[in-house]
Amino acid sequence: MALTHRGDSLVSRALVQTLQRANEITELLAYYQFQNGLQGTNKLHRLSKQLLRGVPLAFNHIDANQFAKYNRAAEVKLRDALFLAHPKAKDAQQQRAFDQIATRLAAHALHLGNGVVGVGAAALPGWLLAETGVPTQLGKAH
């Protein structure tokens, strides 16, 4: 699509509507890398302008809980996507989530919906615990 719709914003607008979870951003970038045969340290340096415009907009539709839940070790990490896209945070809470990803704190964060709570919560900063409601011990809410 990026090759067909050159010069308009269709691809970037479609990305915003399509990418609903944080892991979809990294999956899209990994697919683009694979399809274009990009390897090594420069594997994501030749992205289309439409992707470079759409991915930051998609970052703004994802909340901190999703960033914590889907920030996993993979070929393309959420941190790589963040540094590549340079999204502008829409508020202070989202900026803190971006900072977490950049400093790799989000890897320790836990999502209440995945059935694992309490493990590693002591490694989280206090403001994150307060915002997400992650319990510091099993059965005990912070």
CSV table of N, CA and C in Angstrom, one decimal:
chain,number,residue,atom,x,y,z
A,1,MET,N,0.8,-1.2,0.0
A,1,MET,CA,0.0,0.0,0.0
A,1,MET,C,0.9,1.3,0.0
A,2,ALA,N,2.0,1.2,0.7
A,2,ALA,CA,2.9,2.4,0.8
A,2,ALA,C,3.4,2.7,-0.6
A,3,LEU,N,3.6,1.7,-1.5
A,3,LEU,CA,4.1,2.0,-2.8
A,3,LEU,C,3.0,2.5,-3.7
A,4,THR,N,1.8,2.0,-3.5
A,4,THR,CA,0.6,2.4,-4.4
A,4,THR,C,0.1,3.8,-4.1
A,5,HIS,N,0.1,4.2,-2.8
A,5,HIS,CA,-0.5,5.5,-2.4
A,5,HIS,C,0.6,6.5,-2.0
A,6,ARG,N,1.5,6.7,-2.9
A,6,ARG,CA,2.5,7.7,-2.7
A,6,ARG,C,1.9,9.1,-2.8
A,7,GLY,N,2.4,10.0,-1.9
A,7,GLY,CA,1.9,11.4,-2.0
A,7,GLY,C,0.6,11.7,-1.2
A,8,ASP,N,0.0,10.7,-0.7
A,8,ASP,CA,-1.2,11.0,0.1
A,8,ASP,C,-1.0,10.4,1.5
A,9,SER,N,-2.0,10.7,2.4
A,9,SER,CA,-1.9,10.2,3.8
A,9,SER,C,-2.7,9.0,4.1
A,10,LEU,N,-3.1,8.2,3.1
A,10,LEU,CA,-4.0,7.1,3.3
A,10,LEU,C,-3.3,6.0,4.1
A,11,VAL,N,-2.1,5.7,3.9
A,11,VAL,CA,-1.4,4.7,4.7
A,11,VAL,C,-1.3,5.0,6.1
A,12,SER,N,-0.8,6.3,6.4
A,12,SER,CA,-0.7,6.7,7.8
A,12,SER,C,-2.0,6.7,8.5
A,13,ARG,N,-3.1,7.2,7.9
A,13,ARG,CA,-4.4,7.2,8.5
A,13,ARG,C,-4.9,5.8,8.7
A,14,ALA,N,-4.6,4.9,7.8
A,14,ALA,CA,-5.0,3.5,7.9
A,14,ALA,C,-4.3,2.8,9.1
A,15,LEU,N,-3.0,3.1,9.3
A,15,LEU,CA,-2.3,2.6,10.4
A,15,LEU,C,-2.9,2.9,11.7
A,16,VAL,N,-3.3,4.2,11.9
A,16,VAL,CA,-3.9,4.6,13.1
A,16,VAL,C,-5.1,3.8,13.4
A,17,GLN,N,-5.9,3.5,12.4
A,17,GLN,CA,-7.2,2.8,12.6
A,17,GLN,C,-6.9,1.3,12.8
A,18,THR,N,-5.8,0.8,12.2
A,18,THR,CA,-5.5,-0.7,12.2
A,18,THR,C,-4.8,-1.1,13.5
A,19,LEU,N,-3.8,-0.3,13.9
A,19,LEU,CA,-2.9,-0.7,15.0
A,19,LEU,C,-3.6,-0.4,16.3
A,20,GLN,N,-4.3,-1.3,16.9
A,20,GLN,CA,-5.0,-1.1,18.1
A,20,GLN,C,-4.3,-1.5,19.4
A,21,ARG,N,-3.3,-2.4,19.3
A,21,ARG,CA,-2.5,-2.8,20.5
A,21,ARG,C,-1.1,-2.5,20.3
A,22,ALA,N,-0.3,-2.4,21.4
A,22,ALA,CA,1.1,-2.1,21.3
A,22,ALA,C,1.9,-3.1,20.5
A,23,ASN,N,1.5,-4.4,20.7
A,23,ASN,CA,2.3,-5.4,20.0
A,23,ASN,C,2.1,-5.4,18.5
A,24,GLU,N,1.0,-4.8,18.0
A,24,GLU,CA,0.8,-4.7,16.6
A,24,GLU,C,1.7,-3.7,15.9
A,25,ILE,N,2.2,-2.7,16.6
A,25,ILE,CA,3.2,-1.8,16.1
A,25,ILE,C,4.5,-2.6,15.8
A,26,THR,N,5.0,-3.3,16.8
A,26,THR,CA,6.2,-4.1,16.6
A,26,THR,C,6.1,-5.2,15.5
A,27,GLU,N,4.9,-5.8,15.5
A,27,GLU,CA,4.7,-6.8,14.5
A,27,GLU,C,4.7,-6.2,13.1
A,28,LEU,N,4.1,-5.1,12.9
A,28,LEU,CA,4.1,-4.4,11.6
A,28,LEU,C,5.5,-4.1,11.2
A,29,LEU,N,6.3,-3.5,12.1
A,29,LEU,CA,7.7,-3.2,11.7
A,29,LEU,C,8.5,-4.4,11.4
A,30,ALA,N,8.3,-5.5,12.2
A,30,ALA,CA,9.0,-6.7,11.9
A,30,ALA,C,8.6,-7.3,10.5
A,31,TYR,N,7.4,-7.2,10.2
A,31,TYR,CA,6.9,-7.7,8.9
A,31,TYR,C,7.5,-6.8,7.8
A,32,TYR,N,7.5,-5.5,8.0
A,32,TYR,CA,8.1,-4.6,7.0
A,32,TYR,C,9.6,-4.9,6.8
A,33,GLN,N,10.3,-5.2,7.9
A,33,GLN,CA,11.7,-5.5,7.8
A,33,GLN,C,11.9,-6.8,7.0
A,34,PHE,N,11.1,-7.8,7.3
A,34,PHE,CA,11.2,-9.1,6.7
A,34,PHE,C,10.9,-9.0,5.2
A,35,GLN,N,9.8,-8.3,4.8
A,35,GLN,CA,9.4,-8.2,3.4
A,35,GLN,C,10.4,-7.5,2.6
A,36,ASN,N,11.1,-6.5,3.2
A,36,ASN,CA,12.1,-5.8,2.4
A,36,ASN,C,13.5,-6.3,2.6
A,37,GLY,N,13.7,-7.4,3.3
A,37,GLY,CA,15.0,-8.0,3.4
A,37,GLY,C,16.0,-7.2,4.2
A,38,LEU,N,15.5,-6.4,5.1
A,38,LEU,CA,16.4,-5.5,5.9
A,38,LEU,C,17.0,-6.3,7.0
A,39,GLN,N,18.3,-6.2,7.2
A,39,GLN,CA,19.0,-7.0,8.3
A,39,GLN,C,20.0,-6.1,9.0
A,40,GLY,N,20.6,-6.7,10.1
A,40,GLY,CA,21.6,-6.0,10.8
A,40,GLY,C,21.2,-4.8,11.6
A,41,THR,N,22.1,-3.9,11.9
A,41,THR,CA,21.8,-2.8,12.7
A,41,THR,C,20.9,-1.8,12.0
A,42,ASN,N,20.9,-1.7,10.7
A,42,ASN,CA,20.1,-0.8,10.0
A,42,ASN,C,18.8,-1.4,9.5
A,43,LYS,N,18.3,-2.3,10.2
A,43,LYS,CA,17.1,-3.1,9.7
A,43,LYS,C,15.9,-2.3,9.6
A,44,LEU,N,15.8,-1.2,10.3
A,44,LEU,CA,14.6,-0.4,10.3
A,44,LEU,C,14.8,1.1,9.8
A,45,HIS,N,15.9,1.3,9.1
A,45,HIS,CA,16.3,2.6,8.7
A,45,HIS,C,15.7,3.1,7.4
A,46,ARG,N,15.1,2.2,6.6
A,46,ARG,CA,14.6,2.5,5.3
A,46,ARG,C,13.1,2.3,5.2
A,47,LEU,N,12.4,2.8,6.2
A,47,LEU,CA,10.9,2.7,6.3
A,47,LEU,C,10.3,3.8,5.4
A,48,SER,N,9.1,3.5,4.9
A,48,SER,CA,8.4,4.4,4.0
A,48,SER,C,8.0,5.6,4.9
A,49,LYS,N,7.8,6.8,4.3
A,49,LYS,CA,7.4,8.0,5.0
A,49,LYS,C,6.0,7.8,5.6
A,50,GLN,N,5.2,7.0,4.9
A,50,GLN,CA,3.8,6.8,5.5
A,50,GLN,C,3.9,6.0,6.8
A,51,LEU,N,4.7,5.0,6.8
A,51,LEU,CA,4.9,4.3,8.1
A,51,LEU,C,5.5,5.2,9.2
A,52,LEU,N,6.4,6.0,8.8
A,52,LEU,CA,7.0,6.9,9.8
A,52,LEU,C,6.1,8.0,10.3
A,53,ARG,N,5.0,8.3,9.5
A,53,ARG,CA,4.0,9.2,10.0
A,53,ARG,C,2.9,8.5,10.7
A,54,GLY,N,2.6,7.3,10.4
A,54,GLY,CA,1.4,6.6,11.0
A,54,GLY,C,1.8,6.0,12.3
A,55,VAL,N,3.0,5.4,12.5
A,55,VAL,CA,3.3,4.8,13.7
A,55,VAL,C,3.3,5.7,14.9
A,56,PRO,N,3.8,6.9,14.8
A,56,PRO,CA,3.7,7.8,16.0
A,56,PRO,C,2.2,8.1,16.4
A,57,LEU,N,1.4,8.3,15.4
A,57,LEU,CA,0.0,8.5,15.6
A,57,LEU,C,-0.7,7.3,16.3
A,58,ALA,N,-0.2,6.1,15.9
A,58,ALA,CA,-0.8,4.9,16.6
A,58,ALA,C,-0.3,4.8,18.0
A,59,PHE,N,0.9,5.3,18.3
A,59,PHE,CA,1.4,5.3,19.7
A,59,PHE,C,0.5,6.1,20.6
A,60,ASN,N,-0.1,7.1,20.1
A,60,ASN,CA,-1.0,8.0,20.9
A,60,ASN,C,-2.3,7.4,21.2
A,61,HIS,N,-2.7,6.3,20.6
A,61,HIS,CA,-4.0,5.6,20.9
A,61,HIS,C,-3.8,4.4,21.8
A,62,ILE,N,-2.6,4.3,22.4
A,62,ILE,CA,-2.3,3.1,23.2
A,62,ILE,C,-2.0,3.6,24.6
A,63,ASP,N,-2.6,2.9,25.6
A,63,ASP,CA,-2.4,3.4,27.0
A,63,ASP,C,-1.2,2.7,27.7
A,64,ALA,N,-0.9,3.1,28.9
A,64,ALA,CA,0.3,2.6,29.6
A,64,ALA,C,0.2,1.2,29.9
A,65,ASN,N,-1.0,0.7,30.2
A,65,ASN,CA,-1.2,-0.7,30.5
A,65,ASN,C,-0.9,-1.6,29.4
A,66,GLN,N,-1.2,-1.2,28.2
A,66,GLN,CA,-0.9,-2.0,27.0
A,66,GLN,C,0.6,-2.0,26.7
A,67,PHE,N,1.2,-0.8,26.9
A,67,PHE,CA,2.7,-0.7,26.8
A,67,PHE,C,3.4,-1.7,27.7
A,68,ALA,N,2.9,-1.8,29.0
A,68,ALA,CA,3.5,-2.7,29.9
A,68,ALA,C,3.2,-4.1,29.6
A,69,LYS,N,2.0,-4.4,29.1
A,69,LYS,CA,1.7,-5.8,28.8
A,69,LYS,C,2.4,-6.3,27.5
A,70,TYR,N,2.6,-5.5,26.5
A,70,TYR,CA,3.1,-6.0,25.3
A,70,TYR,C,4.6,-5.6,25.0
A,71,ASN,N,5.3,-5.1,26.0
A,71,ASN,CA,6.7,-4.7,25.9
A,71,ASN,C,7.5,-6.0,26.1
A,72,ARG,N,7.8,-6.8,25.1
A,72,ARG,CA,8.4,-8.1,25.2
A,72,ARG,C,9.7,-8.1,24.4
A,73,ALA,N,10.6,-9.0,24.7
A,73,ALA,CA,11.8,-9.2,23.9
A,73,ALA,C,11.4,-9.8,22.6
A,74,ALA,N,11.7,-9.2,21.5
A,74,ALA,CA,11.4,-9.7,20.2
A,74,ALA,C,12.4,-9.2,19.2
A,75,GLU,N,12.3,-9.6,17.9
A,75,GLU,CA,13.2,-9.0,16.9
A,75,GLU,C,13.1,-7.5,16.8
A,76,VAL,N,11.9,-7.0,16.8
A,76,VAL,CA,11.7,-5.5,16.9
A,76,VAL,C,11.0,-5.3,18.2
A,77,LYS,N,11.6,-4.5,19.0
A,77,LYS,CA,11.1,-4.2,20.4
A,77,LYS,C,10.3,-2.9,20.3
A,78,LEU,N,9.4,-2.8,21.3
A,78,LEU,CA,8.6,-1.6,21.4
A,78,LEU,C,9.5,-0.3,21.6
A,79,ARG,N,10.7,-0.5,22.3
A,79,ARG,CA,11.6,0.5,22.4
A,79,ARG,C,12.2,1.0,21.1
A,80,ASP,N,12.5,0.0,20.2
A,80,ASP,CA,13.0,0.3,18.9
A,80,ASP,C,11.9,1.1,18.1
A,81,ALA,N,10.7,0.7,18.2
A,81,ALA,CA,9.6,1.5,17.5
A,81,ALA,C,9.5,2.9,18.1
A,82,LEU,N,9.6,3.0,19.4
A,82,LEU,CA,9.5,4.3,20.0
A,82,LEU,C,10.6,5.3,19.5
A,83,PHE,N,11.9,4.8,19.5
A,83,PHE,CA,13.0,5.6,19.0
A,83,PHE,C,12.9,5.9,17.5
A,84,LEU,N,12.3,5.0,16.8
A,84,LEU,CA,12.2,5.2,15.4
A,84,LEU,C,11.1,6.2,15.0
A,85,ALA,N,10.0,6.1,15.7
A,85,ALA,CA,8.8,6.9,15.4
A,85,ALA,C,8.9,8.3,16.1
A,86,HIS,N,9.5,8.5,17.2
A,86,HIS,CA,9.5,9.7,17.9
A,86,HIS,C,8.1,10.3,18.1
A,87,PRO,N,7.2,9.5,18.8
A,87,PRO,CA,5.8,10.0,19.0
A,87,PRO,C,5.8,11.2,20.0
A,88,LYS,N,4.9,12.1,19.8
A,88,LYS,CA,4.7,13.2,20.7
A,88,LYS,C,3.6,12.8,21.7
A,89,ALA,N,3.9,12.8,23.0
A,89,ALA,CA,2.9,12.4,24.0
A,89,ALA,C,1.8,13.5,24.0
A,90,LYS,N,0.5,13.0,24.2
A,90,LYS,CA,-0.6,13.9,24.2
A,90,LYS,C,-0.8,14.4,25.6
A,91,ASP,N,-0.3,13.8,26.7
A,91,ASP,CA,-0.4,14.3,28.0
A,91,ASP,C,0.8,13.8,28.9
A,92,ALA,N,0.9,14.2,30.1
A,92,ALA,CA,2.0,13.9,31.0
A,92,ALA,C,2.0,12.4,31.3
A,93,GLN,N,0.8,11.8,31.5
A,93,GLN,CA,0.8,10.3,31.7
A,93,GLN,C,1.4,9.5,30.6
A,94,GLN,N,1.0,9.9,29.4
A,94,GLN,CA,1.6,9.2,28.2
A,94,GLN,C,3.1,9.4,28.1
A,95,GLN,N,3.5,10.6,28.4
A,95,GLN,CA,5.0,10.9,28.4
A,95,GLN,C,5.7,10.0,29.4
A,96,ARG,N,5.1,9.8,30.5
A,96,ARG,CA,5.8,8.9,31.5
A,96,ARG,C,5.8,7.4,31.0
A,97,ALA,N,4.8,7.0,30.2
A,97,ALA,CA,4.8,5.7,29.6
A,97,ALA,C,5.9,5.6,28.6
A,98,PHE,N,6.0,6.6,27.8
A,98,PHE,CA,7.1,6.6,26.8
A,98,PHE,C,8.5,6.6,27.4
A,99,ASP,N,8.6,7.3,28.5
A,99,ASP,CA,9.9,7.3,29.3
A,99,ASP,C,10.2,6.0,29.8
A,100,GLN,N,9.1,5.3,30.3
A,100,GLN,CA,9.3,3.9,30.8
A,100,GLN,C,9.9,3.0,29.7
A,101,ILE,N,9.3,3.1,28.6
A,101,ILE,CA,9.7,2.2,27.4
A,101,ILE,C,11.2,2.6,27.1
A,102,ALA,N,11.5,3.8,27.1
A,102,ALA,CA,12.8,4.3,26.7
A,102,ALA,C,13.9,3.8,27.7
A,103,THR,N,13.5,3.8,29.0
A,103,THR,CA,14.4,3.4,30.0
A,103,THR,C,14.3,1.9,30.4
A,104,ARG,N,13.4,1.2,29.7
A,104,ARG,CA,13.2,-0.2,29.9
A,104,ARG,C,12.5,-0.6,31.2
A,105,LEU,N,11.9,0.4,31.8
A,105,LEU,CA,11.1,0.1,33.1
A,105,LEU,C,9.8,-0.7,32.8
A,106,ALA,N,9.3,-0.5,31.6
A,106,ALA,CA,8.0,-1.1,31.3
A,106,ALA,C,8.1,-2.7,31.2
A,107,ALA,N,9.3,-3.2,31.1
A,107,ALA,CA,9.5,-4.6,31.0
A,107,ALA,C,9.2,-5.3,32.3
A,108,HIS,N,9.3,-4.5,33.4
A,108,HIS,CA,9.0,-5.0,34.8
A,108,HIS,C,7.6,-4.8,35.2
A,109,ALA,N,6.9,-3.9,34.5
A,109,ALA,CA,5.5,-3.6,34.8
A,109,ALA,C,4.6,-4.8,34.5
A,110,LEU,N,3.6,-4.9,35.3
A,110,LEU,CA,2.7,-6.0,35.1
A,110,LEU,C,1.3,-5.5,34.7
A,111,HIS,N,0.6,-6.3,34.0
A,111,HIS,CA,-0.7,-6.0,33.5
A,111,HIS,C,-1.7,-6.8,34.3
A,112,LEU,N,-2.7,-6.2,34.9
A,112,LEU,CA,-3.6,-6.9,35.8
A,112,LEU,C,-4.4,-8.0,35.1
A,113,GLY,N,-4.6,-7.8,33.8
A,113,GLY,CA,-5.4,-8.7,33.0
A,113,GLY,C,-4.7,-10.0,32.6
A,114,ASN,N,-3.4,-10.1,32.8
A,114,ASN,CA,-2.7,-11.3,32.3
A,114,ASN,C,-2.7,-12.4,33.4
A,115,GLY,N,-3.3,-12.2,34.5
A,115,GLY,CA,-3.3,-13.3,35.5
A,115,GLY,C,-2.1,-13.4,36.4
A,116,VAL,N,-1.1,-12.6,36.2
A,116,VAL,CA,0.1,-12.6,37.0
A,116,VAL,C,0.2,-11.2,37.7
A,117,VAL,N,0.1,-11.2,39.0
A,117,VAL,CA,0.2,-9.9,39.7
A,117,VAL,C,1.1,-10.1,40.9
A,118,GLY,N,1.7,-8.9,41.2
A,118,GLY,CA,2.6,-8.9,42.4
A,118,GLY,C,4.1,-9.2,42.1
A,119,VAL,N,4.4,-10.1,41.1
A,119,VAL,CA,5.7,-10.5,40.8
A,119,VAL,C,6.5,-9.3,40.2
A,120,GLY,N,7.5,-8.9,40.8
A,120,GLY,CA,8.3,-7.8,40.3
A,120,GLY,C,7.8,-6.4,40.5
A,121,ALA,N,6.7,-6.3,41.2
A,121,ALA,CA,6.1,-5.0,41.4
A,121,ALA,C,7.0,-4.1,42.3
A,122,ALA,N,7.9,-4.7,43.1
A,122,ALA,CA,8.8,-3.9,43.9
A,122,ALA,C,9.8,-3.1,43.1
A,123,ALA,N,10.0,-3.6,41.8
A,123,ALA,CA,11.0,-2.9,41.0
A,123,ALA,C,10.4,-1.7,40.3
A,124,LEU,N,9.1,-1.5,40.4
A,124,LEU,CA,8.4,-0.4,39.7
A,124,LEU,C,8.5,0.9,40.6
A,125,PRO,N,8.6,2.1,39.9
A,125,PRO,CA,8.5,3.3,40.7
A,125,PRO,C,7.1,3.5,41.3
A,126,GLY,N,7.1,4.2,42.4
A,126,GLY,CA,5.9,4.4,43.2
A,126,GLY,C,4.8,5.0,42.4
A,127,TRP,N,5.1,6.0,41.5
A,127,TRP,CA,4.0,6.7,40.7
A,127,TRP,C,3.3,5.7,39.8
A,128,LEU,N,4.1,4.7,39.3
A,128,LEU,CA,3.5,3.8,38.3
A,128,LEU,C,2.6,2.8,39.1
A,129,LEU,N,3.0,2.4,40.3
A,129,LEU,CA,2.2,1.5,41.1
A,129,LEU,C,0.9,2.2,41.4
A,130,ALA,N,0.9,3.5,41.8
A,130,ALA,CA,-0.3,4.2,42.2
A,130,ALA,C,-1.2,4.4,41.0
A,131,GLU,N,-0.7,4.6,39.8
A,131,GLU,CA,-1.5,4.8,38.6
A,131,GLU,C,-2.2,3.5,38.1
A,132,THR,N,-1.4,2.4,38.1
A,132,THR,CA,-1.9,1.2,37.5
A,132,THR,C,-2.6,0.3,38.5
A,133,GLY,N,-2.4,0.6,39.9
A,133,GLY,CA,-3.1,-0.2,40.9
A,133,GLY,C,-2.5,-1.6,41.0
A,134,VAL,N,-1.2,-1.8,40.5
A,134,VAL,CA,-0.6,-3.1,40.6
A,134,VAL,C,-0.3,-3.4,42.1
A,135,PRO,N,-0.7,-4.5,42.6
A,135,PRO,CA,-0.4,-4.8,44.0
A,135,PRO,C,1.0,-5.1,44.2
A,136,THR,N,1.6,-4.7,45.4
A,136,THR,CA,3.0,-5.0,45.7
A,136,THR,C,3.2,-6.4,46.2
A,137,GLN,N,2.1,-7.0,46.8
A,137,GLN,CA,2.2,-8.4,47.2
A,137,GLN,C,0.9,-9.1,46.7
A,138,LEU,N,0.9,-10.3,46.6
A,138,LEU,CA,-0.3,-11.0,46.2
A,138,LEU,C,-1.4,-10.8,47.2
A,139,GLY,N,-2.6,-10.4,46.6
A,139,GLY,CA,-3.7,-10.2,47.5
A,139,GLY,C,-3.7,-8.9,48.2
A,140,LYS,N,-2.8,-8.1,48.0
A,140,LYS,CA,-2.7,-6.8,48.7
A,140,LYS,C,-2.5,-5.7,47.7
A,141,ALA,N,-3.5,-4.9,47.6
A,141,ALA,CA,-3.5,-3.8,46.6
A,141,ALA,C,-2.7,-2.6,47.2
A,142,HIS,N,-2.0,-1.9,46.3
A,142,HIS,CA,-1.2,-0.7,46.8
A,142,HIS,C,-2.0,0.5,46.9
